[in-house]
CSV table of C-alpha atoms and ligand atoms in Angstrom, one decimal:
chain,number,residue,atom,x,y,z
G,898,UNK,CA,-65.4,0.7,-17.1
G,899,UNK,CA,-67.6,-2.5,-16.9
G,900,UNK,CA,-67.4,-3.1,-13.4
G,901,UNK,CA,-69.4,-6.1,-12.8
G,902,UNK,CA,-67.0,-7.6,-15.5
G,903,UNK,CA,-64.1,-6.9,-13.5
G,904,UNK,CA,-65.2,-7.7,-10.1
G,905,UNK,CA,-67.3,-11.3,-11.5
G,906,UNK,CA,-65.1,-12.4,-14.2
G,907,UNK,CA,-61.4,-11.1,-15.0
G,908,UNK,CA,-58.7,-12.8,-13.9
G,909,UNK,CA,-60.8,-15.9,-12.6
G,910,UNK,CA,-59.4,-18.4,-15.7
G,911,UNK,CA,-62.7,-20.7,-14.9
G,912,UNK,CA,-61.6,-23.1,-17.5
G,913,UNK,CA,-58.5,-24.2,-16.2
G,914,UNK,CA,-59.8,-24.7,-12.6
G,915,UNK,CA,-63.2,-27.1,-14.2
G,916,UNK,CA,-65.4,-24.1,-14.3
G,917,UNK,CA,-65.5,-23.4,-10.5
G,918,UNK,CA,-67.3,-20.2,-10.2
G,919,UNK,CA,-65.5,-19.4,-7.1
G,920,UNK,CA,-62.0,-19.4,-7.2
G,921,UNK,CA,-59.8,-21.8,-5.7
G,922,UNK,CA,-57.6,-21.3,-2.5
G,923,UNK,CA,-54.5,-22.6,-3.8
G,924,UNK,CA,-53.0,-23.3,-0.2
G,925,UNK,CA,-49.8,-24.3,-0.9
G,926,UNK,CA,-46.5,-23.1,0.0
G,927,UNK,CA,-45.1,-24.1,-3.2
G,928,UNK,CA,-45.5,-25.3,-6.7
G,929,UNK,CA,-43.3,-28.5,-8.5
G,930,UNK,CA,-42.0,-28.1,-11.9
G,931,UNK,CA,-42.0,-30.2,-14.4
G,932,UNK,CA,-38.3,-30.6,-15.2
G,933,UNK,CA,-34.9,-28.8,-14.8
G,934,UNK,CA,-35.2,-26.7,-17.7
G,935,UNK,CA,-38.9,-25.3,-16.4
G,936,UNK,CA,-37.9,-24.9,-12.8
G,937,UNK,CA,-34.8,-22.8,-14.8
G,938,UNK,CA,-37.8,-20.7,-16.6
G,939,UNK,CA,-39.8,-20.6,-13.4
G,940,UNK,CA,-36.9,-19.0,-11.1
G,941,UNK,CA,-36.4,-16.0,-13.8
G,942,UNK,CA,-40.1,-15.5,-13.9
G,943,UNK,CA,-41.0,-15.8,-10.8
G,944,UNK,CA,-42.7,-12.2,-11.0
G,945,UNK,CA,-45.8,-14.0,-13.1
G,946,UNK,CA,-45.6,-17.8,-12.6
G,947,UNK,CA,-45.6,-19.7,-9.1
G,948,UNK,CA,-43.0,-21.2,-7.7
G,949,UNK,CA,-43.3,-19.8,-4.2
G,950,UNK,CA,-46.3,-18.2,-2.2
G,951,UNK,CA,-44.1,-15.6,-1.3
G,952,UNK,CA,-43.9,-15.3,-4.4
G,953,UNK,CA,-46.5,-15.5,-6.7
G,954,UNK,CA,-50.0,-17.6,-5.8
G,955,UNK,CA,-52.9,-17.9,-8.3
G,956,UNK,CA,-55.4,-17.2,-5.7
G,957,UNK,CA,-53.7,-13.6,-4.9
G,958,UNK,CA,-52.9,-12.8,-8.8
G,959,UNK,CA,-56.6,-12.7,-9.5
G,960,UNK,CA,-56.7,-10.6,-6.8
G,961,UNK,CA,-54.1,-8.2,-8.3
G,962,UNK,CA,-55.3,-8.6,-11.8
G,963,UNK,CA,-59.2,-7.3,-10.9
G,964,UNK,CA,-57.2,-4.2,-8.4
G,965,UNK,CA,-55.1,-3.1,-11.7
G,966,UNK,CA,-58.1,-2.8,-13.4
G,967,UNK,CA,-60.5,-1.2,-10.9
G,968,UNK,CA,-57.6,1.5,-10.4
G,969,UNK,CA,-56.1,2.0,-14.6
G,970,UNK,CA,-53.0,0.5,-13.7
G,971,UNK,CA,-51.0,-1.9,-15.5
G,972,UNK,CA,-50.5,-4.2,-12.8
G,973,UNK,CA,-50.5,-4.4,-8.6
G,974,UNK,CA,-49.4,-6.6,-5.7
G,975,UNK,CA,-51.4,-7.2,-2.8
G,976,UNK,CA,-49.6,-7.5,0.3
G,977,UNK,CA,-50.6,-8.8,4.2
G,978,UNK,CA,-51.4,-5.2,5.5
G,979,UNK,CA,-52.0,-1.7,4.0
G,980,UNK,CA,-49.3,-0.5,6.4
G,981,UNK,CA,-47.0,-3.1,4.3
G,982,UNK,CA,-48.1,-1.7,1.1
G,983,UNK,CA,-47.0,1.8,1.9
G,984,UNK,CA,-44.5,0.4,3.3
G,985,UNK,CA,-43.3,-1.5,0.3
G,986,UNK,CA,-43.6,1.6,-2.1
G,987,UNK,CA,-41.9,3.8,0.1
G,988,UNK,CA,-39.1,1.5,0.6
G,989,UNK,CA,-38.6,1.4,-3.3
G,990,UNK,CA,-38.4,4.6,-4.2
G,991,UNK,CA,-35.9,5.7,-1.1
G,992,UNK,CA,-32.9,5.1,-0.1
G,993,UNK,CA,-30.0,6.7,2.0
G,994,UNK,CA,-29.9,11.3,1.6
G,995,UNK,CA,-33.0,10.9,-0.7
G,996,UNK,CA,-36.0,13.5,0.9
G,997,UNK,CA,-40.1,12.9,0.9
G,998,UNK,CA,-42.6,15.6,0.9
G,999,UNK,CA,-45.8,13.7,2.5
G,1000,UNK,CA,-49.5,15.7,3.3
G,1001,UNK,CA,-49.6,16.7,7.1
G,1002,UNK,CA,-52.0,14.4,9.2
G,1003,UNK,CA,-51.5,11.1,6.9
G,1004,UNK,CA,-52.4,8.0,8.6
G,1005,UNK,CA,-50.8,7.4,11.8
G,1006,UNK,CA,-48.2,4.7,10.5
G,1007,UNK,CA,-47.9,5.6,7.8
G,1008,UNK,CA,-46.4,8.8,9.4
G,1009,UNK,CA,-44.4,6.3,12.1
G,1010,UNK,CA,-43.2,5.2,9.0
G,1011,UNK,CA,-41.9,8.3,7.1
G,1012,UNK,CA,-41.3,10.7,10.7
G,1013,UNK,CA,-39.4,7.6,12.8
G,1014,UNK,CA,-38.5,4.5,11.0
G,1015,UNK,CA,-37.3,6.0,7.7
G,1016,UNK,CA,-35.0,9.1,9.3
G,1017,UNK,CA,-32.9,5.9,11.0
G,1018,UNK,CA,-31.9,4.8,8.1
G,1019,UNK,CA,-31.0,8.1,6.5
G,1020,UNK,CA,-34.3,9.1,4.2
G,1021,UNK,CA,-35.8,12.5,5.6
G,1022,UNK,CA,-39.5,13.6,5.5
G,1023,UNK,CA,-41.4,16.9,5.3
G,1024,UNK,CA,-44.6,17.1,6.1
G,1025,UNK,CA,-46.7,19.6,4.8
G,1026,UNK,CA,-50.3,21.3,4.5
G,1027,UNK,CA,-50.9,20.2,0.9
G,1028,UNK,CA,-54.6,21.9,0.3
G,1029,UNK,CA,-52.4,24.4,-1.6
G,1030,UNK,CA,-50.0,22.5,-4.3
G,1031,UNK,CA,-47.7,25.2,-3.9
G,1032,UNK,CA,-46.7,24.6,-0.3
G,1033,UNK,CA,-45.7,20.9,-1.9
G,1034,UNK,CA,-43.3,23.0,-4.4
G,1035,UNK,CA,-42.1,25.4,-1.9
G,1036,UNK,CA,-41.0,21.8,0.3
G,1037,UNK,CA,-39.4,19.9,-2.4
G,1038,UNK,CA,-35.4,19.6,-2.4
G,1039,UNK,CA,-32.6,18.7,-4.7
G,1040,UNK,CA,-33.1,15.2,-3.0
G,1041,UNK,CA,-36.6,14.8,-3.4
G,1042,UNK,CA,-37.6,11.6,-4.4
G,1043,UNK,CA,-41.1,10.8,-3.7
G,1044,UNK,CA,-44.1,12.5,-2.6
G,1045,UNK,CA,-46.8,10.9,-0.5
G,1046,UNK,CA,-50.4,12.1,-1.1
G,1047,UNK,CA,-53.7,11.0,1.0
G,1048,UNK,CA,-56.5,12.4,-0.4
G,1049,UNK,CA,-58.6,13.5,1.8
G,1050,UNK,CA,-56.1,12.7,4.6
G,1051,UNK,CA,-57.1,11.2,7.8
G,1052,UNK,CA,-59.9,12.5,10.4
G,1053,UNK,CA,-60.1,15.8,8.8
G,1054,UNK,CA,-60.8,14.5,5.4
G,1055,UNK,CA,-58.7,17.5,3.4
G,1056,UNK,CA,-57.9,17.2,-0.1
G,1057,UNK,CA,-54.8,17.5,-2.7
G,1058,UNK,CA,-55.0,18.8,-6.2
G,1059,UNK,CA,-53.9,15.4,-7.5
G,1060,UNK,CA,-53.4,16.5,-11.4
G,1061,UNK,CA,-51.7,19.6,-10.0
G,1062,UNK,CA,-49.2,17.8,-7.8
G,1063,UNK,CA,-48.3,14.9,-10.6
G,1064,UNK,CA,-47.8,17.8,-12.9
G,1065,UNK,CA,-45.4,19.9,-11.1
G,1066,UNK,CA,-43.7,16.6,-9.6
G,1067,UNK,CA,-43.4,14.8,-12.9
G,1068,UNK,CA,-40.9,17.5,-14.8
G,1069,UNK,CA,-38.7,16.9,-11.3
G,1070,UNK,CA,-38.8,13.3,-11.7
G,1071,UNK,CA,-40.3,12.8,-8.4
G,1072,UNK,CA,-42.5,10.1,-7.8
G,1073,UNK,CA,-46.0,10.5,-6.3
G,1074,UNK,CA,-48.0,8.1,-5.3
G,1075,UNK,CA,-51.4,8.2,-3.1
G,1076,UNK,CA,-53.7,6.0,-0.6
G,1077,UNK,CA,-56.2,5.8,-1.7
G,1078,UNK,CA,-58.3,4.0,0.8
G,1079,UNK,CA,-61.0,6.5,1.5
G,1080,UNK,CA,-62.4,6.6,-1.9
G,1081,UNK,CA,-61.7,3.2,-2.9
G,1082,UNK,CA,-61.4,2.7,-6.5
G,1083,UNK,CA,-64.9,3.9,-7.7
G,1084,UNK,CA,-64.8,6.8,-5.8
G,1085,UNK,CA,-61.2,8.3,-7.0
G,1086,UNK,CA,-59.2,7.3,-10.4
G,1087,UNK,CA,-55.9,8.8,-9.1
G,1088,UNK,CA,-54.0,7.2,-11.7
G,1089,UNK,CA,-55.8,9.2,-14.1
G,1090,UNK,CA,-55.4,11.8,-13.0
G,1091,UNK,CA,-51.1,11.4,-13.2
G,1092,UNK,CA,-50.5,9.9,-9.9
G,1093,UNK,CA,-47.9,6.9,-10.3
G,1094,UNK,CA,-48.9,4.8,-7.5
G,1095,UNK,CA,-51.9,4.2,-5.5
G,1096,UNK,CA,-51.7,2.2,-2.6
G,1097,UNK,CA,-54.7,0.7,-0.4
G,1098,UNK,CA,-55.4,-0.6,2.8
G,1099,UNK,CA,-57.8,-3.0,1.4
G,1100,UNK,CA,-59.2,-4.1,5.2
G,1101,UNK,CA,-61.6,-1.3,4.4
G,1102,UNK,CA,-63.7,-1.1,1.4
G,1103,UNK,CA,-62.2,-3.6,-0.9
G,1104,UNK,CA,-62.4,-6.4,1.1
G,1105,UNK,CA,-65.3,-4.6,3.2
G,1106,UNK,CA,-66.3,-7.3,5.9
G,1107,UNK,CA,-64.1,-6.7,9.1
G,1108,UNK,CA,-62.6,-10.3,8.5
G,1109,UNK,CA,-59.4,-9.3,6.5
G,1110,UNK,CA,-56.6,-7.5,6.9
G,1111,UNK,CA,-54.5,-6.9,3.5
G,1112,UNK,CA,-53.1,-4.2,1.5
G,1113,UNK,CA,-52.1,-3.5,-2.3
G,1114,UNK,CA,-49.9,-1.7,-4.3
G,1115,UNK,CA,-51.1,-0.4,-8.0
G,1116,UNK,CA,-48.6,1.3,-10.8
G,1117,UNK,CA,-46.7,0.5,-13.5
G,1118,UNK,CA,-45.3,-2.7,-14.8
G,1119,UNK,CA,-41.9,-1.5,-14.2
G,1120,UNK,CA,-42.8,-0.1,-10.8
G,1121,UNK,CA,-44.5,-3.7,-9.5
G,1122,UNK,CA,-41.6,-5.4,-10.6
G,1123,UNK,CA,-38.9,-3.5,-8.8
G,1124,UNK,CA,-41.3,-3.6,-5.4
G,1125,UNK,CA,-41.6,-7.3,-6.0
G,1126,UNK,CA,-37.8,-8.1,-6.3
G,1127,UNK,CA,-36.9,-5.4,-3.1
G,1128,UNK,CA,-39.2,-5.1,-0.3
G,1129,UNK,CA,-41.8,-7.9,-1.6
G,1130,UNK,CA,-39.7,-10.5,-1.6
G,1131,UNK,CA,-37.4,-9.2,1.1
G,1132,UNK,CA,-39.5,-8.5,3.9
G,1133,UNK,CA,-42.4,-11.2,3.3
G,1134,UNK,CA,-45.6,-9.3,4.3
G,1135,UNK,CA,-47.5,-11.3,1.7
G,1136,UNK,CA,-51.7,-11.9,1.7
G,1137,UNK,CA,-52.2,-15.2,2.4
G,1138,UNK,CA,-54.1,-17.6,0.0
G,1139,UNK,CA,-56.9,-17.9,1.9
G,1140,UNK,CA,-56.9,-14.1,3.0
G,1141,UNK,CA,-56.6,-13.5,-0.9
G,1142,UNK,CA,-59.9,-15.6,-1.6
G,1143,UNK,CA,-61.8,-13.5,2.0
G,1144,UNK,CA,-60.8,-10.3,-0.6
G,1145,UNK,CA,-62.0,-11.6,-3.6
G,1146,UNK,CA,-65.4,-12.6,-2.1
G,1147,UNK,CA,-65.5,-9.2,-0.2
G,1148,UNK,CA,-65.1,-7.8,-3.7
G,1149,UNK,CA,-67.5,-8.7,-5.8
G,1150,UNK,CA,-70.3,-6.6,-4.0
G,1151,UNK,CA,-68.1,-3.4,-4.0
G,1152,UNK,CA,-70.2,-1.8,-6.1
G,1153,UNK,CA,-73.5,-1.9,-4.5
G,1154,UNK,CA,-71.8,-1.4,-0.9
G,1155,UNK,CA,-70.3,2.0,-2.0
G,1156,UNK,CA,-73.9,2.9,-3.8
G,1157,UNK,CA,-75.7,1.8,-0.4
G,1158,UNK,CA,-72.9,4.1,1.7
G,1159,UNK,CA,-73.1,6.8,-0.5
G,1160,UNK,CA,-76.7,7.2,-0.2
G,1161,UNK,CA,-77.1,6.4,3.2
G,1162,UNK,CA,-73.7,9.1,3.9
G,1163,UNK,CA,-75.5,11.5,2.4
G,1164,UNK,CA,-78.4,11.5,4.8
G,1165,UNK,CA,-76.5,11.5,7.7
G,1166,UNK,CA,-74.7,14.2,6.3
G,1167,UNK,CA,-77.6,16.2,6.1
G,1168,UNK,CA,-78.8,15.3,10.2
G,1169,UNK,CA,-75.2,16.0,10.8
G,1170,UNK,CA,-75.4,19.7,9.3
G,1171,UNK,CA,-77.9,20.7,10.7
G,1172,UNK,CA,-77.6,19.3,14.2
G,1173,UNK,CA,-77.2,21.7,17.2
G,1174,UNK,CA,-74.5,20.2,19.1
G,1175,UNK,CA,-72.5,19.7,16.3
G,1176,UNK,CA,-70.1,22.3,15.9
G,1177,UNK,CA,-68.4,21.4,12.5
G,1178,UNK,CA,-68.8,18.6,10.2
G,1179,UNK,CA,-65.4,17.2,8.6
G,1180,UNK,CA,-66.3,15.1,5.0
G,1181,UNK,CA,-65.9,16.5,0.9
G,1182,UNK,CA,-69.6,16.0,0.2
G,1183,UNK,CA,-70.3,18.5,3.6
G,1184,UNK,CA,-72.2,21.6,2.2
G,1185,UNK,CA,-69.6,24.1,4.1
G,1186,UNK,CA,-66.3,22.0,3.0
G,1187,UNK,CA,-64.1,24.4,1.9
G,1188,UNK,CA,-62.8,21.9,-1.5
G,1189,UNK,CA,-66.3,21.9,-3.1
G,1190,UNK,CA,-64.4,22.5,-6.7
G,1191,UNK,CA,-61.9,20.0,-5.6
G,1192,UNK,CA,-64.4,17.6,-4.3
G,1193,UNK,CA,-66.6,17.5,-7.9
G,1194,UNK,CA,-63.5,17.2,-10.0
G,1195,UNK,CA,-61.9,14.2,-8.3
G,1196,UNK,CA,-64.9,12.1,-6.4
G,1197,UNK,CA,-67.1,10.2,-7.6
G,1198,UNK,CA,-69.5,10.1,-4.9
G,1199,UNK,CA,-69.4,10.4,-0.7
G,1200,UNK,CA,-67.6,7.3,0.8
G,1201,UNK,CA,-69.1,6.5,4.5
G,1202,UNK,CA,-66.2,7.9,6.8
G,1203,UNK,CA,-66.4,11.2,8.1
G,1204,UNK,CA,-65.8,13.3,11.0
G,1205,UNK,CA,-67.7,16.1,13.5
G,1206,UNK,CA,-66.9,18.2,16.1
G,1207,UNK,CA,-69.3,18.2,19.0
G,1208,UNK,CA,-70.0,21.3,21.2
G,1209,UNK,CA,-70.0,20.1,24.1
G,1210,UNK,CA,-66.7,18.6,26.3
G,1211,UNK,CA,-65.2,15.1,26.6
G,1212,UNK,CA,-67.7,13.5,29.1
G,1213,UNK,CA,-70.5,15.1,26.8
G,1214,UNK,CA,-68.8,13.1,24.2
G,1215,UNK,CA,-68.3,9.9,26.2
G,1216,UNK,CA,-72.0,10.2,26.7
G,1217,UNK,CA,-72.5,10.5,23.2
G,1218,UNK,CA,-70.3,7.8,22.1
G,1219,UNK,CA,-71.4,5.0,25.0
G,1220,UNK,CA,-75.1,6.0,24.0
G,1221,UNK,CA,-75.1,4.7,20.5
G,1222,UNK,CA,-76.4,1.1,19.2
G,1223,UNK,CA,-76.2,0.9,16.3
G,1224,UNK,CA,-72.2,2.3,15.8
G,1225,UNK,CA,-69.9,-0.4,17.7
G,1226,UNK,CA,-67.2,1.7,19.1
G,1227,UNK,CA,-63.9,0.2,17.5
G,1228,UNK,CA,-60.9,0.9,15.5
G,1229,UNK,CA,-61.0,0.4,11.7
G,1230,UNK,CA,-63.9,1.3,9.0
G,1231,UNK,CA,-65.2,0.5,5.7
G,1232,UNK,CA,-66.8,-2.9,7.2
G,1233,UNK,CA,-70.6,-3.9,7.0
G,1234,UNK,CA,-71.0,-2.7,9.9
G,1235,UNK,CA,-70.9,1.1,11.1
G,1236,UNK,CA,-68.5,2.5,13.8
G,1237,UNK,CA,-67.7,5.3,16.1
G,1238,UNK,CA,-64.4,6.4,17.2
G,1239,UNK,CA,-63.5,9.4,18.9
G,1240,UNK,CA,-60.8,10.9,19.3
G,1241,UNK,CA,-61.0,11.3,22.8
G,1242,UNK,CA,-60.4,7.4,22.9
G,1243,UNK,CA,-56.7,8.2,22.7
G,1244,UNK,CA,-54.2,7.4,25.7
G,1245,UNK,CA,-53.2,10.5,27.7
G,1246,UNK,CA,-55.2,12.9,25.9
G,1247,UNK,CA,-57.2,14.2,29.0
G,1248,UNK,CA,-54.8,17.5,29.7
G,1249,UNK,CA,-53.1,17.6,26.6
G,1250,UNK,CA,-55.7,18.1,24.0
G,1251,UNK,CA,-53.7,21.3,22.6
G,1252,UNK,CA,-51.1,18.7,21.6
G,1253,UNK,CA,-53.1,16.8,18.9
G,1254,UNK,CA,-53.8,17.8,15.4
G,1255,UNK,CA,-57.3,17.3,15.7
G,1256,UNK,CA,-59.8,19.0,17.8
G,1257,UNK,CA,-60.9,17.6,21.1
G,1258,UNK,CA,-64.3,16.5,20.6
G,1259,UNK,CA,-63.7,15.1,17.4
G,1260,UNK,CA,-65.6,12.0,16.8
G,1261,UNK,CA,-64.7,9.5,13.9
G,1262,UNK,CA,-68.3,7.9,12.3
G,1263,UNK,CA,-67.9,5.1,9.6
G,1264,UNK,CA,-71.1,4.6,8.1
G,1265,UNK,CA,-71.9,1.4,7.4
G,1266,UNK,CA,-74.8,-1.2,5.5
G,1267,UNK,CA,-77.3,-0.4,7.9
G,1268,UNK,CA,-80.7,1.2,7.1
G,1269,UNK,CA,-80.1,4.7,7.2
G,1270,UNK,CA,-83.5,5.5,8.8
G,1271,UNK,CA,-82.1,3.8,11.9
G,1272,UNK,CA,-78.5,4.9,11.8
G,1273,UNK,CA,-80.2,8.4,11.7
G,1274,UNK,CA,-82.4,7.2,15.1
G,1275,UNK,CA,-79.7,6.0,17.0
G,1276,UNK,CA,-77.1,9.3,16.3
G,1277,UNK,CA,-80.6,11.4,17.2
G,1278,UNK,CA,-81.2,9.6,20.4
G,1279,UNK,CA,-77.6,9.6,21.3
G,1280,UNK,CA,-76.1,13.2,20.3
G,1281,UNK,CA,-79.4,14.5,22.8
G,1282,UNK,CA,-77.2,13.6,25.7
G,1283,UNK,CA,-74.5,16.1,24.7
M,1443,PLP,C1,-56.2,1.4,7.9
M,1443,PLP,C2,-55.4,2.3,7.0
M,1443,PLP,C3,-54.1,2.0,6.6
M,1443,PLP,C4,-53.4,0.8,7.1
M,1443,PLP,O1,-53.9,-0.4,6.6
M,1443,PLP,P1,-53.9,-1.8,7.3
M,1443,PLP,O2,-54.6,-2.7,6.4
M,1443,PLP,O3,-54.5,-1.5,8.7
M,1443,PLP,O4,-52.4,-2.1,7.5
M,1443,PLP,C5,-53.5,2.9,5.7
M,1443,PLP,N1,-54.1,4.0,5.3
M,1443,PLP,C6,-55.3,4.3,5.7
M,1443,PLP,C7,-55.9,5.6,5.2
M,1443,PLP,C8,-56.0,3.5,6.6
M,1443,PLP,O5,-57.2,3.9,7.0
């Protein structure tokens, strides 16, 4: 894959906009035709050609021209939120009776999503340990349409056999599709490996500078089009022109932000492991993960968010967390910038910690663009008051 040539060059169609090497923000809500007959041809393609933003904009089609490529699909849609784009693939694979089989611990809306919203509207969900592909084939039903992957899931970072899971789910005719958020593109070719659509929140790596919020949807052709004449055009979360071009600049240095947070992962990886107040270490590139196989055949490298398990209780880890500098304590991840989040920031939790999926003094580290040598200072200096 020539990557540079895909995140400088395709899509951008330089000579038609007088060789501007940045694209331009076509801000416009919509797009005149010429005459009767091409506003006809315009309405039945509206898929391709603008006529709408809504629709189709030319700022946000080279954004979902370079995302088909990066992932080996034949085409995507970007949307205004990653929540949108999950929810926009669900949406269009489901309907009333059909069943889902998604991983256990997905991200937290996109759970809301299959566990609350859906079930109103009659679509049920199971959700399952899915290390094992065979606890996905013990779940699946006569009514099983879909199956929702996230590999590795959310704060624990587990994994799914993602060639082993499109191959028992394909003979069924179930859909699978994946986030793939975590890896980003460079890090995991789901597609590739049989999964039929991958879905981002691109607010984290792809666009990569904490000033974005949008989402995308990757597959087929077919599958694009029937998302973008149901829940695309329906519901209206589109990417904004303007949010579009934030993406496409955030874009072009994917490449040498996922080198710089591989590299600098792996360091704090190896602080992490061998630290003495921390208990466990949740990431596939840890040394005592228990997917190591898993880990070398899908990922590319070690993308920057990971997990531990401090021994120590919540105030040790309220000390922890309020003495770091160089993490700002928010939300998010897959910025510049790195972050901290624990888990102990959640409402109510004091008290109820059996309740939660995840242990108590988990803390949530996204590992940013900073030099490593002082990321490494700071979590030194700070995991000392545990
Ligand atoms: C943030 C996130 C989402 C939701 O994306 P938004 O852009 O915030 O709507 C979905 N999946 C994963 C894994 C995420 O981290």
């Amino acid at each position: 894959m020539d990557l540079s040539h895909i995140l400088f060059h395709l899509g951008e169609e330089r000579e038609r906009y007088a060789g501007a090497v940045a694209p331009p923000i076509f801000q416009a809500s919509n797009f005149a035709q010429p005459s009767v007959a091409a506003m006809r041809e315009a309405i039945a393609r509206e898929y391709a050609h603008p006529l709408y933003t809504r629709g189709a904009n030319p700022t946000a089609t080279i954004l979902r021209r370079k995302l088909a490529a990066l992932e080996g699909t034949e085409d995507a849609l970007v949307f205004g939120s990653g929540a949108a784009a999950v929810a926009a693939a669900v949406m269009t694979t489901v309907g009333q009776g059909d069943h889902i089989v998604c991983v256990d611990k997905p991200y937290s809306w996109t759970r809301q999503l299959l566990g609350d919203l859906l079930p109103r509207f009659g679509v049920a969900c199971d959700f399952v340990d899915a290390c094992d592909p065979a606890s996905i084939a013990a779940a699946l039903r006569s009514t099983t349409r879909l199956v929702v992957l996230e590999s590795p899931n959310s704060m624990t970072f587990e994994q799914q056999d993602l060639a082993a899971i499109a191959a028992l789910a394909h003979p069924r005719g179930i859909l699978t599709m994946i986030d793939n958020s975590w890896a980003s593109p460079l890090g995991q070719s789901p597609a590739l490996l049989g999964i039929d659509v991958v879905v981002h929140s691109g607010t984290k790596y792809l666009a990569g500078h904490s000033d974005v919020v949008f989402g995308a949807v990757c597959a087929s052709r077919a599958f694009c089009e029937a998302v973008f004449s149901g829940p695309y055009m329906t519901l209206g979360a589109i990417l904004s022109p303007h949010d579009a071009w934030l993406a496409l600049r955030g874009l072009r240095t994917l490449e040498v932000r996922m080198q710089r947070i591989a590299d600098s992962t792996r360091r704090v990886l190896g602080l992490l492991e061998a630290h003495p107040k921390v208990r466990r270490v949740f990431h596939p590139h840890a040394n005592d993960h228990p997917q190591q196989a898993l880990t070398h055949r899908q990922l590319r490298f070690a993308s920057g968010l990971l997990s531990i398990e401090l021994d120590t209780d919540i105030d040790g880890v309220e000390r922890v967390v309020d003495a770091l500098e160089r993490f700002l304590i928010a939300v998010s991840w897959g910025g510049y910038e790195s972050l901290v989040f624990p888990a102990a920031a959640w409402r109510d939790w004091r008290g109820r910690e059996h309740e939660c999926p995840v242990p108590a003094t988990l803390v949530r580290l996204s590992i940013g663009l900073e030099d490593p040598a002082v990321l490494i200072a700071d979590l030194e200096q700070a995991l000392a008051r545990a």
